[in-house]
Amino acid sequence: MKVRLDSTVVERLPRFSLGVIHYAGVTVSPSPKMLQGRINLFVESLRLERELANLAEIEGVREWRACFKRLGIDPSRYRPSSEALIRRLLQGHPFFWINGAVDVNNFFSVLHALPYGIYDEDQLRGPVVCRLGQASDAYQGLNGREVQMEGKLLLADDQGAFGSPIVDSVRTSVTENSRNLMQVIFFHEHVSPNQRDEILGATARMFTEINGGEVTLSYLVTS
């Protein structure tokens, strides 16, 4: 089930890319204390090094805002999920614990200031494409709201849109019953090829260290 980029995205973001990792045989459970401690230490250091007023100085935040503008998306109305996570932490809110798979996903999203998505692959149907949303694209989001996705960057399968660098859907969310997962990293255009490879490798290693299973496929999707 390889992911492809649609021409609607490539035309506006010619050097945009995705990192995709497929996992099999994962055991999803609450995050172990070791991971919680590591993430909490990172959050403390983030708050010491960064201030909310200077959020745009973070390369990933700045570059993803620019990507959204080039796609015709207002980044102050629809924030990239990575920026929303960082903003929440800098406002003093605690890290939001869900399960080992989602928590690792969110940690790397904050660490690299890149939108990350994690999806239950068994809920996907047919090939996956990254494209711009159409009028009919909408889904129940993990934020508890019906999300209208027209004109927004999204991931879709044969059943329609299910994910985006803004908010993902309930349909493909990862639960403790999930065993086969697909992780997507949304790389802005200024992440170098070496950085992309390093981020993919580090993400896969920590993900399987915490959640078990194995990486069945890891690749970059470029134009």
Tab-separated table of C-alpha atoms in Angstrom:
chain	number	residue	atom	x	y	z
A	1	MET	CA	0.000	0.000	0.000
A	2	LYS	CA	2.457	2.661	-1.165
A	3	VAL	CA	1.506	6.316	-0.873
A	4	ARG	CA	1.706	8.634	-3.886
A	5	LEU	CA	1.707	12.404	-4.364
A	6	ASP	CA	-0.968	13.979	-6.522
A	7	SER	CA	-0.078	16.591	-9.142
A	8	THR	CA	-2.285	19.161	-7.343
A	9	VAL	CA	0.261	19.151	-4.499
A	10	VAL	CA	3.422	18.895	-6.616
A	11	GLU	CA	2.424	21.927	-8.709
A	12	ARG	CA	2.332	24.174	-5.628
A	13	LEU	CA	5.003	22.474	-3.509
A	14	PRO	CA	7.459	20.989	-6.026
A	15	ARG	CA	10.009	19.862	-3.409
A	16	PHE	CA	7.532	18.663	-0.775
A	17	SER	CA	7.935	15.038	0.324
A	18	LEU	CA	6.538	12.420	2.663
A	19	GLY	CA	8.313	9.865	4.792
A	20	VAL	CA	6.277	6.674	5.171
A	21	ILE	CA	6.874	3.770	7.584
A	22	HIS	CA	4.748	0.613	7.686
A	23	TYR	CA	4.735	-1.476	10.871
A	24	ALA	CA	3.383	-5.008	11.438
A	25	GLY	CA	2.679	-6.903	14.652
A	26	VAL	CA	2.697	-3.847	16.902
A	27	THR	CA	1.411	-4.031	20.496
A	28	VAL	CA	-0.278	-0.761	21.426
A	29	SER	CA	-0.479	-0.088	25.168
A	30	PRO	CA	-0.012	2.820	27.598
A	31	SER	CA	3.416	4.442	27.330
A	32	PRO	CA	6.001	2.978	29.729
A	33	LYS	CA	7.351	5.176	32.543
A	34	MET	CA	10.734	5.322	30.792
A	35	LEU	CA	9.196	6.978	27.729
A	36	GLN	CA	7.069	9.310	29.839
A	37	GLY	CA	10.151	10.413	31.772
A	38	ARG	CA	12.146	11.012	28.598
A	39	ILE	CA	9.374	13.051	26.994
A	40	ASN	CA	8.749	15.087	30.142
A	41	LEU	CA	12.463	15.969	30.308
A	42	PHE	CA	12.347	17.055	26.680
A	43	VAL	CA	9.277	19.226	27.325
A	44	GLU	CA	11.062	20.914	30.239
A	45	SER	CA	14.081	21.716	28.062
A	46	LEU	CA	11.813	22.961	25.261
A	47	ARG	CA	10.194	25.434	27.652
A	48	LEU	CA	13.612	26.646	28.828
A	49	GLU	CA	14.882	27.147	25.265
A	50	ARG	CA	11.767	28.504	23.553
A	51	GLU	CA	9.152	31.160	24.216
A	52	LEU	CA	5.654	31.227	22.784
A	53	ALA	CA	6.233	34.725	21.368
A	54	ASN	CA	9.173	33.409	19.306
A	55	LEU	CA	7.466	30.285	17.984
A	56	ALA	CA	8.051	31.295	14.360
A	57	GLU	CA	11.832	31.126	14.922
A	58	ILE	CA	11.555	27.326	14.893
A	59	GLU	CA	12.385	26.268	11.328
A	60	GLY	CA	9.628	23.669	11.036
A	61	VAL	CA	6.979	26.089	12.277
A	62	ARG	CA	8.145	28.851	9.931
A	63	GLU	CA	8.441	26.593	6.888
A	64	TRP	CA	5.114	24.833	7.397
A	65	ARG	CA	3.332	28.161	7.745
A	66	ALA	CA	4.889	29.145	4.418
A	67	CYS	CA	3.758	25.837	2.844
A	68	PHE	CA	0.198	26.403	4.013
A	69	LYS	CA	0.168	29.909	2.546
A	70	ARG	CA	1.352	28.580	-0.821
A	71	LEU	CA	-1.479	26.055	-0.730
A	72	GLY	CA	-3.988	28.804	0.008
A	73	ILE	CA	-4.521	27.684	3.625
A	74	ASP	CA	-4.566	30.323	6.382
A	75	PRO	CA	-1.978	29.012	8.923
A	76	SER	CA	-3.409	31.135	11.740
A	77	ARG	CA	-6.839	29.558	11.258
A	78	TYR	CA	-5.679	26.011	10.453
A	79	ARG	CA	-2.426	25.329	12.269
A	80	PRO	CA	-0.088	22.492	11.283
A	81	SER	CA	-0.508	19.790	13.941
A	82	SER	CA	3.159	20.045	14.959
A	83	GLU	CA	2.829	23.765	15.662
A	84	ALA	CA	-0.386	23.164	17.619
A	85	LEU	CA	1.416	20.593	19.808
A	86	ILE	CA	4.410	22.868	20.430
A	87	ARG	CA	2.166	25.857	21.117
A	88	ARG	CA	0.170	23.862	23.664
A	89	LEU	CA	3.330	22.764	25.511
A	90	LEU	CA	4.774	26.288	25.551
A	91	GLN	CA	1.495	27.524	27.032
A	92	GLY	CA	2.225	25.266	30.005
A	93	HIS	CA	-0.151	22.412	29.231
A	94	PRO	CA	1.120	18.885	29.967
A	95	PHE	CA	2.000	16.408	27.218
A	96	PHE	CA	-1.239	14.658	26.248
A	97	TRP	CA	-0.746	10.914	26.846
A	98	ILE	CA	-2.813	8.576	24.649
A	99	ASN	CA	-0.915	5.328	24.001
A	100	GLY	CA	2.629	4.247	23.126
A	101	ALA	CA	2.129	4.570	19.367
A	102	VAL	CA	0.501	8.004	19.403
A	103	ASP	CA	2.820	9.307	22.130
A	104	VAL	CA	5.988	8.407	20.186
A	105	ASN	CA	4.402	9.925	17.082
A	106	ASN	CA	3.633	13.193	18.894
A	107	PHE	CA	7.068	13.312	20.540
A	108	PHE	CA	8.831	13.196	17.178
A	109	SER	CA	6.397	15.749	15.770
A	110	VAL	CA	7.393	18.206	18.511
A	111	LEU	CA	11.086	17.257	18.376
A	112	HIS	CA	11.387	17.992	14.640
A	113	ALA	CA	8.522	20.513	14.336
A	114	LEU	CA	7.024	18.396	11.549
A	115	PRO	CA	3.443	17.108	11.221
A	116	TYR	CA	3.330	13.351	11.855
A	117	GLY	CA	0.387	11.032	11.288
A	118	ILE	CA	-0.113	7.489	12.605
A	119	TYR	CA	-2.898	5.350	11.151
A	120	ASP	CA	-4.421	1.904	11.653
A	121	GLU	CA	-3.536	0.313	8.318
A	122	ASP	CA	-6.276	-2.314	8.650
A	123	GLN	CA	-8.847	0.485	8.401
A	124	LEU	CA	-7.454	1.717	5.072
A	125	ARG	CA	-8.961	0.608	1.777
A	126	GLY	CA	-7.045	0.674	-1.497
A	127	PRO	CA	-4.164	2.964	-2.484
A	128	VAL	CA	-3.371	6.125	-0.512
A	129	VAL	CA	-2.830	9.483	-2.193
A	130	CYS	CA	-1.682	12.832	-0.786
A	131	ARG	CA	-3.743	15.527	-2.525
A	132	LEU	CA	-5.682	18.735	-2.036
A	133	GLY	CA	-9.179	18.346	-0.658
A	134	GLN	CA	-12.330	18.518	-2.754
A	135	ALA	CA	-15.775	19.814	-1.768
A	136	SER	CA	-16.903	16.315	-0.749
A	137	ASP	CA	-13.933	15.696	1.570
A	138	ALA	CA	-14.921	15.733	5.243
A	139	TYR	CA	-14.439	13.455	8.241
A	140	GLN	CA	-14.919	13.156	11.976
A	141	GLY	CA	-11.682	14.535	13.383
A	142	LEU	CA	-9.777	13.492	16.488
A	143	ASN	CA	-10.546	16.997	17.796
A	144	GLY	CA	-14.177	15.931	18.163
A	145	ARG	CA	-15.431	18.006	15.238
A	146	GLU	CA	-16.575	17.326	11.696
A	147	VAL	CA	-13.656	18.628	9.634
A	148	GLN	CA	-14.260	20.123	6.193
A	149	MET	CA	-11.155	19.450	4.084
A	150	GLU	CA	-11.833	21.299	0.821
A	151	GLY	CA	-8.632	22.982	-0.381
A	152	LYS	CA	-6.532	21.466	2.418
A	153	LEU	CA	-3.605	19.079	2.141
A	154	LEU	CA	-4.794	15.576	2.998
A	155	LEU	CA	-4.347	11.821	2.732
A	156	ALA	CA	-7.143	9.779	1.168
A	157	ASP	CA	-7.887	6.141	0.330
A	158	ASP	CA	-10.772	4.590	-1.618
A	159	GLN	CA	-13.189	5.566	1.171
A	160	GLY	CA	-12.125	9.209	1.130
A	161	ALA	CA	-10.018	11.566	3.213
A	162	PHE	CA	-8.688	10.255	6.530
A	163	GLY	CA	-5.652	12.312	7.516
A	164	SER	CA	-3.832	15.593	7.101
A	165	PRO	CA	-1.038	17.689	8.628
A	166	ILE	CA	-3.815	19.573	10.466
A	167	VAL	CA	-5.906	16.875	12.172
A	168	ASP	CA	-6.510	13.168	11.553
A	169	SER	CA	-9.736	11.172	11.443
A	170	VAL	CA	-11.416	8.918	13.965
A	171	ARG	CA	-11.842	6.264	11.232
A	172	THR	CA	-8.146	5.401	11.030
A	173	SER	CA	-7.130	6.268	14.616
A	174	VAL	CA	-4.788	3.929	16.494
A	175	THR	CA	-6.234	2.024	19.444
A	176	GLU	CA	-4.969	-0.803	21.644
A	177	ASN	CA	-6.554	-3.213	19.129
A	178	SER	CA	-4.400	-1.908	16.257
A	179	ARG	CA	-1.653	-4.220	15.021
A	180	ASN	CA	-0.579	-2.936	11.601
A	181	LEU	CA	0.186	0.758	11.334
A	182	MET	CA	1.219	3.322	8.754
A	183	GLN	CA	3.167	6.393	9.877
A	184	VAL	CA	3.477	9.466	7.659
A	185	ILE	CA	5.938	12.326	8.169
A	186	PHE	CA	5.138	15.541	6.290
A	187	PHE	CA	8.500	17.059	5.273
A	188	HIS	CA	8.650	20.712	4.247
A	189	GLU	CA	10.907	21.611	1.345
A	190	HIS	CA	13.931	22.639	3.406
A	191	VAL	CA	14.527	19.283	5.088
A	192	SER	CA	17.645	17.894	3.379
A	193	PRO	CA	17.788	14.331	1.976
A	194	ASN	CA	20.217	13.321	4.742
A	195	GLN	CA	17.934	14.773	7.416
A	196	ARG	CA	14.937	12.941	5.987
A	197	ASP	CA	16.809	9.628	6.076
A	198	GLU	CA	17.993	10.243	9.643
A	199	ILE	CA	14.516	11.195	10.843
A	200	LEU	CA	12.935	8.135	9.205
A	201	GLY	CA	15.517	5.829	10.770
A	202	ALA	CA	15.363	7.323	14.263
A	203	THR	CA	11.548	7.345	14.227
A	204	ALA	CA	11.314	3.679	13.207
A	205	ARG	CA	13.895	2.568	15.792
A	206	MET	CA	12.233	4.288	18.736
A	207	PHE	CA	8.748	3.339	17.574
A	208	THR	CA	9.525	-0.396	17.503
A	209	GLU	CA	11.556	-0.151	20.721
A	210	ILE	CA	8.447	1.117	22.522
A	211	ASN	CA	5.670	-0.674	20.620
A	212	GLY	CA	7.318	-3.861	19.355
A	213	GLY	CA	6.493	-5.208	15.924
A	214	GLU	CA	8.678	-4.753	12.877
A	215	VAL	CA	9.171	-2.275	10.072
A	216	THR	CA	7.942	-3.904	6.864
A	217	LEU	CA	8.598	-0.916	4.610
A	218	SER	CA	10.154	2.544	4.963
A	219	TYR	CA	10.424	4.998	2.063
A	220	LEU	CA	10.293	8.580	0.836
A	221	VAL	CA	7.577	9.862	-1.487
A	222	THR	CA	8.859	12.676	-3.702
A	223	SER	CA	7.689	14.377	-6.868
